[in-house]
């Protein structure tokens, strides 16, 4: 059951991730990205991170992607015009990316030689209680700093969106 | 196969694949909004790595890190989209190669 669920949702994530990159319409990319985020939420559940899975759906697929879709509709962004990629990107891009993926895969398989099997229910510390305890004891300062960061970000977004066009 | 579970490295390889896809989109796409979405894709891939390694270490710290990445990504999305709105109002375009403010 674990392997089946992993294979289904990992392939959904991979296909949607590829779709984000190859679609010409920004709205199609945004919807594919929502697919990636939803399937990643299922994978988080399989890894025992229930709170992160819920936050992924609420914060990412809910709030952030709604913001993206709103901006795409507001700008009336149509299909992007294909302009040739820069010389460096078109010649070195694919080999460098393949090298990046190969290096990452090598590090992963070298770092985990004997496969540790992930079974649903083996890790039970991923609930809201344990995460909240860690947040409000060991990570309390970081948590408070994050609230300041979010306040500054919202104020900055409002100021940026308010500014008049100077011509 | 049913109750066998999945090797942890598969999760990490999936995260590496998603990160590479995000990087590819960032390099090859020309639309600012799509490039921004590719950054979100890379952040998601890193989050999957954090959660998988939290499972591996049986510690909650990786989940806390993933939580902070999520919060910072939400803040970054708000500011970034406001910047994109401002760029669009000033230039009437969301093509990255038409926005070369330092040149003109």
CSV table of C-alpha atoms in Angstrom, one decimal:
chain,number,residue,atom,x,y,z
A,1,UNK,CA,0.0,0.0,0.0
A,2,UNK,CA,2.8,2.4,0.9
A,3,UNK,CA,4.7,1.7,-2.3
A,4,UNK,CA,1.6,2.0,-4.4
A,5,UNK,CA,0.6,5.3,-2.9
A,6,UNK,CA,4.2,6.6,-3.2
A,7,UNK,CA,4.4,5.5,-6.9
A,8,UNK,CA,1.0,7.1,-7.7
A,9,UNK,CA,1.7,10.4,-6.1
A,10,UNK,CA,5.4,10.6,-6.9
A,11,UNK,CA,4.5,10.2,-10.6
A,12,UNK,CA,1.8,12.8,-10.3
A,13,UNK,CA,4.3,15.2,-8.7
A,14,UNK,CA,6.9,14.5,-11.4
A,15,UNK,CA,4.5,14.9,-14.3
A,16,UNK,CA,3.0,18.0,-12.9
A,17,UNK,CA,6.5,19.4,-12.2
A,18,UNK,CA,7.4,18.8,-15.8
A,19,UNK,CA,4.2,20.4,-16.9
A,20,UNK,CA,5.0,23.5,-14.8
A,21,UNK,CA,8.2,23.9,-16.9
A,22,UNK,CA,6.9,23.1,-20.4
A,23,UNK,CA,3.5,24.9,-20.4
A,24,UNK,CA,3.4,28.2,-22.3
A,25,UNK,CA,0.3,29.6,-20.4
A,26,UNK,CA,1.1,30.8,-16.9
A,27,UNK,CA,-2.3,29.7,-15.6
A,28,UNK,CA,-1.6,26.1,-16.8
A,29,UNK,CA,1.8,26.2,-15.0
A,30,UNK,CA,0.0,27.4,-11.8
A,31,UNK,CA,-2.6,24.6,-11.9
A,32,UNK,CA,0.2,22.1,-12.4
A,33,UNK,CA,2.1,23.5,-9.5
A,34,UNK,CA,-1.1,23.0,-7.4
A,35,UNK,CA,-1.0,19.4,-8.5
A,36,UNK,CA,2.6,19.1,-7.4
A,37,UNK,CA,1.8,20.6,-4.0
A,38,UNK,CA,-1.2,18.4,-3.4
A,39,UNK,CA,0.7,15.2,-4.2
A,40,UNK,CA,3.6,16.4,-2.0
A,41,UNK,CA,1.1,16.8,0.8
A,42,UNK,CA,0.2,13.1,0.5
A,43,UNK,CA,3.9,12.2,0.5
A,44,UNK,CA,4.3,14.2,3.7
A,45,UNK,CA,1.4,12.2,5.2
A,46,UNK,CA,3.2,9.0,4.2
A,47,UNK,CA,6.3,10.2,6.0
A,48,UNK,CA,4.3,10.9,9.1
A,49,UNK,CA,4.4,14.7,9.0
A,50,UNK,CA,0.7,15.3,9.5
A,51,UNK,CA,0.9,18.9,10.5
A,52,UNK,CA,3.2,19.8,7.6
A,53,UNK,CA,0.9,18.1,5.2
A,54,UNK,CA,-2.1,20.1,6.4
A,55,UNK,CA,0.0,23.3,6.3
A,56,UNK,CA,1.1,22.5,2.8
A,57,UNK,CA,-2.5,22.3,1.6
A,58,UNK,CA,-3.6,25.4,3.5
A,59,UNK,CA,-0.6,27.7,3.1
A,60,UNK,CA,0.8,26.6,-0.2
A,61,UNK,CA,-2.0,25.1,-2.3
A,62,UNK,CA,-4.5,27.5,-0.6
A,63,UNK,CA,-3.0,30.9,0.1
A,64,UNK,CA,0.2,31.1,-2.1
A,65,UNK,CA,-1.3,29.6,-5.2
A,66,UNK,CA,-4.5,31.6,-4.9
A,67,UNK,CA,-2.2,34.7,-4.8
A,68,UNK,CA,-0.5,33.5,-8.0
A,69,UNK,CA,-3.7,32.8,-9.8
A,70,UNK,CA,-5.1,36.2,-8.8
A,71,UNK,CA,-2.0,38.0,-10.1
A,72,UNK,CA,-2.1,36.0,-13.4
A,73,UNK,CA,-5.8,37.0,-13.8
A,74,UNK,CA,-5.1,40.6,-12.8
A,75,UNK,CA,-2.2,40.9,-15.3
A,76,UNK,CA,-4.2,39.1,-17.9
A,77,UNK,CA,-1.0,37.2,-18.7
A,78,UNK,CA,-1.3,35.2,-21.9
A,79,UNK,CA,1.0,32.7,-23.5
A,80,UNK,CA,4.6,33.8,-23.2
A,81,UNK,CA,6.4,34.7,-26.4
A,82,UNK,CA,9.3,32.3,-27.1
A,83,UNK,CA,12.4,34.4,-27.4
A,84,UNK,CA,15.6,32.5,-27.8
A,85,UNK,CA,17.3,31.6,-24.6
A,86,UNK,CA,20.6,33.2,-24.0
A,87,UNK,CA,23.7,31.5,-25.5
A,88,UNK,CA,25.0,30.3,-22.2
A,89,UNK,CA,21.6,28.9,-21.2
A,90,UNK,CA,21.0,27.1,-24.5
A,91,UNK,CA,24.4,25.5,-24.7
A,92,UNK,CA,25.3,24.8,-21.1
A,93,UNK,CA,21.8,24.6,-19.6
A,94,UNK,CA,20.9,21.0,-20.2
A,95,UNK,CA,24.3,19.5,-19.5
A,96,UNK,CA,24.6,21.5,-16.3
A,97,UNK,CA,21.1,20.5,-15.1
A,98,UNK,CA,21.8,16.8,-16.0
A,99,UNK,CA,25.0,17.1,-14.0
A,100,UNK,CA,23.2,18.7,-11.1
A,101,UNK,CA,20.7,15.8,-11.0
A,102,UNK,CA,23.4,13.2,-11.4
A,103,UNK,CA,25.4,14.7,-8.6
A,104,UNK,CA,22.4,14.9,-6.3
A,105,UNK,CA,21.4,11.3,-7.1
A,106,UNK,CA,25.0,10.1,-6.5
A,107,UNK,CA,25.2,11.9,-3.1
A,108,UNK,CA,21.8,10.4,-2.1
A,109,UNK,CA,22.7,6.8,-3.1
A,110,UNK,CA,26.2,7.1,-1.6
A,111,UNK,CA,24.8,8.5,1.6
A,112,UNK,CA,22.1,5.9,2.0
A,113,UNK,CA,23.7,2.7,0.8
A,114,UNK,CA,21.4,0.3,2.7
A,115,UNK,CA,17.9,1.3,1.9
A,116,UNK,CA,15.9,2.3,4.9
A,117,UNK,CA,12.2,1.5,4.3
A,118,UNK,CA,9.7,4.1,5.0
A,119,UNK,CA,6.6,2.7,6.5
A,120,UNK,CA,3.5,4.6,7.3
A,121,UNK,CA,3.1,5.0,11.1
A,122,UNK,CA,6.7,4.4,12.0
A,123,UNK,CA,7.3,8.1,12.8
A,124,UNK,CA,4.6,9.5,15.2
A,125,UNK,CA,6.3,12.7,16.2
A,126,UNK,CA,5.0,14.7,13.3
A,127,UNK,CA,1.7,15.9,14.8
A,128,UNK,CA,0.7,19.4,15.7
A,129,UNK,CA,1.4,18.8,19.4
A,130,UNK,CA,5.0,17.8,19.0
A,131,UNK,CA,5.7,20.4,16.4
A,132,UNK,CA,4.1,23.1,18.6
A,133,UNK,CA,6.1,22.0,21.6
A,134,UNK,CA,9.3,22.4,19.6
A,135,UNK,CA,8.2,25.7,18.1
A,136,UNK,CA,7.4,27.2,21.5
A,137,UNK,CA,10.4,25.9,23.4
A,138,UNK,CA,13.6,25.5,21.4
A,139,UNK,CA,12.6,27.6,18.4
A,140,UNK,CA,10.7,30.3,20.2
A,141,UNK,CA,13.1,33.2,19.2
A,142,UNK,CA,13.0,32.1,15.6
A,143,UNK,CA,9.2,31.8,15.7
A,144,UNK,CA,8.9,35.4,17.0
A,145,UNK,CA,11.3,36.7,14.4
A,146,UNK,CA,9.3,35.0,11.8
A,147,UNK,CA,6.2,36.9,12.9
A,148,UNK,CA,8.2,40.2,12.5
A,149,UNK,CA,9.3,39.0,9.0
A,150,UNK,CA,5.7,38.3,7.9
A,151,UNK,CA,4.6,41.7,9.2
A,152,UNK,CA,7.4,43.5,7.3
A,153,UNK,CA,6.6,41.5,4.2
A,154,UNK,CA,2.9,42.3,4.2
A,155,UNK,CA,3.7,46.0,4.8
A,156,UNK,CA,6.2,45.9,2.0
A,157,UNK,CA,3.8,44.3,-0.4
A,158,UNK,CA,1.1,46.9,0.4
A,159,UNK,CA,3.6,49.7,-0.2
A,160,UNK,CA,4.8,48.2,-3.4
A,161,UNK,CA,1.3,47.7,-4.8
A,162,UNK,CA,0.2,51.2,-3.8
A,163,UNK,CA,2.9,53.1,-5.6
A,164,UNK,CA,1.7,55.4,-8.4
A,165,UNK,CA,3.1,55.0,-11.9
A,166,UNK,CA,5.5,57.9,-12.5
A,167,UNK,CA,5.8,58.9,-16.1
B,1,UNK,CA,5.1,-5.3,-2.0
B,2,UNK,CA,2.0,-4.2,-0.2
B,3,UNK,CA,3.4,-3.6,3.3
B,4,UNK,CA,7.0,-3.5,2.3
B,5,UNK,CA,7.4,0.3,2.4
B,6,UNK,CA,9.4,2.5,0.1
B,7,UNK,CA,13.2,3.2,0.3
B,8,UNK,CA,13.9,6.6,1.8
B,9,UNK,CA,16.2,7.3,-1.1
B,10,UNK,CA,13.3,7.3,-3.5
B,11,UNK,CA,11.8,10.3,-1.7
B,12,UNK,CA,15.1,12.1,-1.9
B,13,UNK,CA,15.6,11.3,-5.6
B,14,UNK,CA,12.1,12.6,-6.2
B,15,UNK,CA,13.0,15.8,-4.4
B,16,UNK,CA,16.2,16.1,-6.5
B,17,UNK,CA,14.2,15.6,-9.6
B,18,UNK,CA,11.7,18.3,-8.7
B,19,UNK,CA,14.5,20.7,-7.8
B,20,UNK,CA,16.2,20.1,-11.1
B,21,UNK,CA,12.9,20.7,-12.9
B,22,UNK,CA,12.5,24.0,-11.0
B,23,UNK,CA,16.0,25.0,-11.9
B,24,UNK,CA,15.4,24.1,-15.6
B,25,UNK,CA,12.3,26.3,-15.6
B,26,UNK,CA,14.1,29.1,-14.0
B,27,UNK,CA,16.8,29.0,-16.7
B,28,UNK,CA,14.7,28.4,-19.8
B,29,UNK,CA,11.4,30.3,-19.1
B,30,UNK,CA,10.9,33.9,-20.1
B,31,UNK,CA,7.8,34.8,-18.1
B,32,UNK,CA,8.5,36.4,-14.7
B,33,UNK,CA,5.4,34.7,-13.1
B,34,UNK,CA,6.5,31.3,-14.4
B,35,UNK,CA,10.0,31.8,-13.2
B,36,UNK,CA,8.6,32.7,-9.8
B,37,UNK,CA,6.5,29.5,-9.8
B,38,UNK,CA,9.7,27.5,-10.6
B,39,UNK,CA,11.3,29.0,-7.5
B,40,UNK,CA,8.3,27.8,-5.4
B,41,UNK,CA,8.8,24.4,-7.0
B,42,UNK,CA,12.4,24.3,-5.9
B,43,UNK,CA,11.4,25.4,-2.3
B,44,UNK,CA,8.9,22.5,-2.3
B,45,UNK,CA,11.5,20.0,-3.3
B,46,UNK,CA,13.8,21.2,-0.5
B,47,UNK,CA,10.8,20.8,1.9
B,48,UNK,CA,10.4,17.2,0.8
B,49,UNK,CA,14.0,16.6,1.6
B,50,UNK,CA,13.6,18.1,5.1
B,51,UNK,CA,10.6,16.0,5.8
B,52,UNK,CA,12.2,12.8,4.5
B,53,UNK,CA,15.3,13.4,6.6
B,54,UNK,CA,13.2,14.2,9.7
B,55,UNK,CA,11.7,10.8,9.2
B,56,UNK,CA,15.2,9.3,8.8
B,57,UNK,CA,16.4,10.9,12.1
B,58,UNK,CA,13.1,10.4,13.9
B,59,UNK,CA,13.3,14.1,15.0
B,60,UNK,CA,10.9,16.9,14.8
B,61,UNK,CA,13.5,19.5,13.9
B,62,UNK,CA,13.3,18.9,10.2
B,63,UNK,CA,9.6,19.5,10.3
B,64,UNK,CA,10.2,22.8,12.1
B,65,UNK,CA,12.6,23.8,9.3
B,66,UNK,CA,10.1,22.8,6.7
B,67,UNK,CA,7.5,24.9,8.5
B,68,UNK,CA,9.8,27.9,8.5
B,69,UNK,CA,10.5,27.4,4.8
B,70,UNK,CA,6.8,27.5,4.2
B,71,UNK,CA,6.3,30.7,6.2
B,72,UNK,CA,9.2,32.5,4.5
B,73,UNK,CA,8.0,31.3,1.1
B,74,UNK,CA,4.5,32.8,1.7
B,75,UNK,CA,6.1,36.1,2.7
B,76,UNK,CA,8.4,36.0,-0.3
B,77,UNK,CA,5.4,35.2,-2.6
B,78,UNK,CA,3.5,38.3,-1.3
B,79,UNK,CA,6.5,40.6,-1.9
B,80,UNK,CA,7.5,39.0,-5.2
B,81,UNK,CA,4.1,39.2,-6.7
B,82,UNK,CA,3.8,42.9,-5.6
B,83,UNK,CA,7.1,43.5,-7.4
B,84,UNK,CA,5.8,41.8,-10.5
B,85,UNK,CA,2.6,43.9,-10.3
B,86,UNK,CA,4.7,47.1,-10.1
B,87,UNK,CA,6.9,45.9,-13.0
B,88,UNK,CA,3.9,45.2,-15.1
B,89,UNK,CA,2.4,48.6,-14.4
B,90,UNK,CA,5.6,50.4,-15.3
B,91,UNK,CA,6.4,48.3,-18.4
B,92,UNK,CA,3.2,46.6,-19.4
B,93,UNK,CA,5.0,43.3,-19.9
B,94,UNK,CA,6.0,40.3,-17.8
B,95,UNK,CA,8.7,39.1,-20.2
B,96,UNK,CA,12.0,38.9,-18.3
B,97,UNK,CA,14.1,40.1,-21.3
B,98,UNK,CA,12.1,43.3,-21.7
B,99,UNK,CA,12.9,44.2,-18.1
B,100,UNK,CA,16.4,45.5,-18.1
B,101,UNK,CA,16.1,48.4,-15.8
B,102,UNK,CA,19.8,48.9,-15.2
B,103,UNK,CA,20.4,49.2,-19.0
B,104,UNK,CA,17.9,52.0,-19.7
